[in-house]
Amino acid sequence: MTRVVAGIDIGGSKVLAVVLDERRDVVASVRLPTSIGAEGVVRSGAEALRQLAQQIDVRAEDFTVVGVGVPGLVEVGSGHVSHAVNLGVGGALALGPELSRRLGVPVVVENDVKAAALGAAQLLGLEDADLAFLSIGTGLAAGLVTGGQVRRGARGAAGEIGHVSIDPEGPVCRCGQRGCLETFASGTAIAAAWPALNGEPPAASLFAAAAAGDSRAVRVRDTFADHVASAVRLLVLTCDVEVVVLGGGVTNVGSALLDCVVLALQRQAATSPFLATLNLPARVAVVPVGSAMGAVGAALSGLAAFTSGDTARRRSDDGDRPA
Ligand SMILES: [Zn+2]
């Protein structure tokens, strides 16, 4: 039987879902608004899969495996999610088992940033490179892919560099520490330094004002870029990944972000022969605006777990082994 693999990226405002063919190309996609809360999240995921099934004219239960990417703390083994604040899920949610029960398919749940790292590697043709995906959105976090696999670490915290404190006198972070990198290099940090008017995204407003020559905007933008560059440096110095791919909501400003970060990396290396040898400016990339990297990565996470025999349905029903 032909494998049909789906990936569902459940974000705070929208659900993006894709079907991958045997060559890992996207052959169908669906976009829906997210219903918030535990039941809403499960319903949104199930609805996305039903619509995908309709598009390619199969039944929901015909999917070989479904990978789901969600924000928050994910226990990949059990498919449980907690602290998914953006989704209105404060406590624990048995997302994998619940979706699997409703749809009759094996479901694998992965943290959205870690899934997006796999998706970025695939979409940028970097499957063989060690790569970090740096998500610059409401918060700041990285997903690491080494040897073709997502690095989770002992407690799933690998890549949580947004909570490295760089200024003990800095602003209080939502994690309870002071001066975390995330309080300087995130969409939230931009919104605090450059509150936008008229409902425009603060990052877009800031970069437009800076491009138009507003000197205060240039300062705020360059300080922000300096901190993103610090995050890039941190990732390379801890993991020596070949490429750091910038993604997340802030990258919707386009190539201007990459340009500023590259300039910041060049500035930082100008006085350090050590940093200069690492050639950081050449090792940063940005995901194309509007790419389905999160959903593609979720599908790949699902496929990887399915191949290794580690899915919610298999654990709950050892006798049922779909082809
Ligand atoms: Zn923090």
mmCIF file of N, CA, C and O in Angstrom, residues 11 33 43 87-88 95 103 114 121 131-132 138 140 145 148 152 175 192 201 209 218 223 229 241 257-258 270 282 317:
data_model
loop_
_atom_site.group_PDB
_atom_site.id
_atom_site.type_symbol
_atom_site.label_atom_id
_atom_site.label_comp_id
_atom_site.label_asym_id
_atom_site.label_seq_id
_atom_site.Cartn_x
_atom_site.Cartn_y
_atom_site.Cartn_z
ATOM 1 N N GLY A 11 -0.962 26.277 15.287
ATOM 2 C CA GLY A 11 -0.455 27.498 15.909
ATOM 3 C C GLY A 11 -1.568 28.227 16.650
ATOM 4 O O GLY A 11 -2.726 27.792 16.634
ATOM 5 N N PRO A 33 -8.636 28.333 10.688
ATOM 6 C CA PRO A 33 -8.394 29.046 11.955
ATOM 7 C C PRO A 33 -8.346 28.033 13.099
ATOM 8 O O PRO A 33 -9.030 27.013 13.047
ATOM 9 N N ARG A 43 -10.196 19.278 18.016
ATOM 10 C CA ARG A 43 -11.195 19.400 16.928
ATOM 11 C C ARG A 43 -10.545 20.014 15.689
ATOM 12 O O ARG A 43 -10.767 19.564 14.570
ATOM 13 N N LEU A 87 -2.220 28.204 22.807
ATOM 14 C CA LEU A 87 -3.380 27.419 22.359
ATOM 15 C C LEU A 87 -4.465 27.359 23.434
ATOM 16 O O LEU A 87 -5.464 26.664 23.270
ATOM 17 N N GLY A 88 -4.248 28.071 24.542
ATOM 18 C CA GLY A 88 -5.229 28.035 25.628
ATOM 19 C C GLY A 88 -5.218 26.697 26.347
ATOM 20 O O GLY A 88 -6.226 26.283 26.924
ATOM 21 N N LEU A 95 -3.014 14.955 23.459
ATOM 22 C CA LEU A 95 -3.351 15.293 22.063
ATOM 23 C C LEU A 95 -3.160 14.108 21.112
ATOM 24 O O LEU A 95 -4.034 13.823 20.288
ATOM 25 N N LEU A 103 -9.588 9.665 14.873
ATOM 26 C CA LEU A 103 -9.354 9.515 13.428
ATOM 27 C C LEU A 103 -8.993 8.089 13.021
ATOM 28 O O LEU A 103 -9.028 7.755 11.840
ATOM 29 N N LYS A 114 10.831 22.297 17.018
ATOM 30 C CA LYS A 114 11.659 21.132 16.659
ATOM 31 C C LYS A 114 11.183 20.540 15.328
ATOM 32 O O LYS A 114 11.994 20.162 14.464
ATOM 33 N N ALA A 121 15.150 21.870 7.088
ATOM 34 C CA ALA A 121 16.224 21.079 6.478
ATOM 35 C C ALA A 121 15.747 20.501 5.142
ATOM 36 O O ALA A 121 16.459 20.539 4.134
ATOM 37 N N LEU A 131 21.954 21.425 11.397
ATOM 38 C CA LEU A 131 21.272 22.700 11.208
ATOM 39 C C LEU A 131 20.538 23.112 12.483
ATOM 40 O O LEU A 131 20.086 22.267 13.247
ATOM 41 N N ALA A 132 20.452 24.438 12.689
ATOM 42 C CA ALA A 132 19.593 24.952 13.754
ATOM 43 C C ALA A 132 18.538 25.825 13.109
ATOM 44 O O ALA A 132 18.835 26.590 12.186
ATOM 45 N N THR A 138 6.777 35.211 19.022
ATOM 46 C CA THR A 138 6.427 35.780 20.327
ATOM 47 C C THR A 138 7.599 35.567 21.283
ATOM 48 O O THR A 138 7.952 36.440 22.055
ATOM 49 N N LEU A 140 11.598 33.204 21.677
ATOM 50 C CA LEU A 140 12.811 32.865 20.920
ATOM 51 C C LEU A 140 13.232 31.452 21.320
ATOM 52 O O LEU A 140 13.446 31.179 22.497
ATOM 53 N N VAL A 145 18.817 20.021 14.376
ATOM 54 C CA VAL A 145 18.825 18.765 13.629
ATOM 55 C C VAL A 145 20.277 18.368 13.434
ATOM 56 O O VAL A 145 21.059 19.115 12.830
ATOM 57 N N GLY A 148 20.550 14.257 10.765
ATOM 58 C CA GLY A 148 19.215 14.011 10.206
ATOM 59 C C GLY A 148 18.127 13.836 11.250
ATOM 60 O O GLY A 148 16.973 13.612 10.912
ATOM 61 N N ARG A 152 16.558 16.420 21.085
ATOM 62 C CA ARG A 152 15.621 16.853 22.126
ATOM 63 C C ARG A 152 16.333 17.092 23.453
ATOM 64 O O ARG A 152 15.997 17.997 24.184
ATOM 65 N N CYS A 175 9.696 33.467 31.915
ATOM 66 C CA CYS A 175 10.167 32.242 32.584
ATOM 67 C C CYS A 175 10.554 32.513 34.028
ATOM 68 O O CYS A 175 10.862 31.595 34.774
ATOM 69 N N ALA A 192 7.681 45.866 22.386
ATOM 70 C CA ALA A 192 7.918 46.703 23.564
ATOM 71 C C ALA A 192 8.733 47.942 23.199
ATOM 72 O O ALA A 192 8.484 49.037 23.696
ATOM 73 N N PRO A 201 1.843 44.918 12.178
ATOM 74 C CA PRO A 201 2.793 44.165 13.002
ATOM 75 C C PRO A 201 3.988 45.056 13.361
ATOM 76 O O PRO A 201 4.549 45.727 12.481
ATOM 77 N N ALA A 209 10.167 51.840 9.039
ATOM 78 C CA ALA A 209 10.626 53.148 9.529
ATOM 79 C C ALA A 209 12.144 53.257 9.430
ATOM 80 O O ALA A 209 12.692 54.307 9.060
ATOM 81 N N VAL A 218 16.257 52.946 13.353
ATOM 82 C CA VAL A 218 17.517 52.291 12.970
ATOM 83 C C VAL A 218 18.215 51.738 14.213
ATOM 84 O O VAL A 218 18.710 50.612 14.215
ATOM 85 N N THR A 223 19.885 47.139 17.312
ATOM 86 C CA THR A 223 20.051 46.483 18.618
ATOM 87 C C THR A 223 19.397 45.108 18.586
ATOM 88 O O THR A 223 19.952 44.104 19.064
ATOM 89 N N ALA A 229 21.906 38.088 16.270
ATOM 90 C CA ALA A 229 23.250 37.625 15.915
ATOM 91 C C ALA A 229 23.894 36.897 17.098
ATOM 92 O O ALA A 229 24.588 35.901 16.924
ATOM 93 N N VAL A 241 26.631 23.938 14.397
ATOM 94 C CA VAL A 241 25.783 23.604 13.249
ATOM 95 C C VAL A 241 26.317 24.322 12.015
ATOM 96 O O VAL A 241 26.876 25.415 12.116
ATOM 97 N N LEU A 257 15.697 41.513 7.338
ATOM 98 C CA LEU A 257 16.126 40.943 8.613
ATOM 99 C C LEU A 257 17.470 40.225 8.448
ATOM 100 O O LEU A 257 18.406 40.443 9.222
ATOM 101 N N LEU A 258 17.540 39.386 7.411
ATOM 102 C CA LEU A 258 18.786 38.648 7.174
ATOM 103 C C LEU A 258 19.950 39.621 6.949
ATOM 104 O O LEU A 258 21.037 39.448 7.504
ATOM 105 N N ALA A 270 34.572 41.581 13.512
ATOM 106 C CA ALA A 270 35.607 42.501 13.033
ATOM 107 C C ALA A 270 36.789 42.595 13.996
ATOM 108 O O ALA A 270 37.931 42.791 13.586
ATOM 109 N N ALA A 282 28.216 33.773 6.601
ATOM 110 C CA ALA A 282 27.895 32.884 5.477
ATOM 111 C C ALA A 282 27.060 31.688 5.914
ATOM 112 O O ALA A 282 26.634 30.892 5.084
ATOM 113 N N ASP A 317 -2.210 0.106 21.016
ATOM 114 C CA ASP A 317 -2.820 -1.052 20.374
ATOM 115 C C ASP A 317 -1.746 -1.803 19.594
ATOM 116 O O ASP A 317 -1.573 -1.630 18.407
#
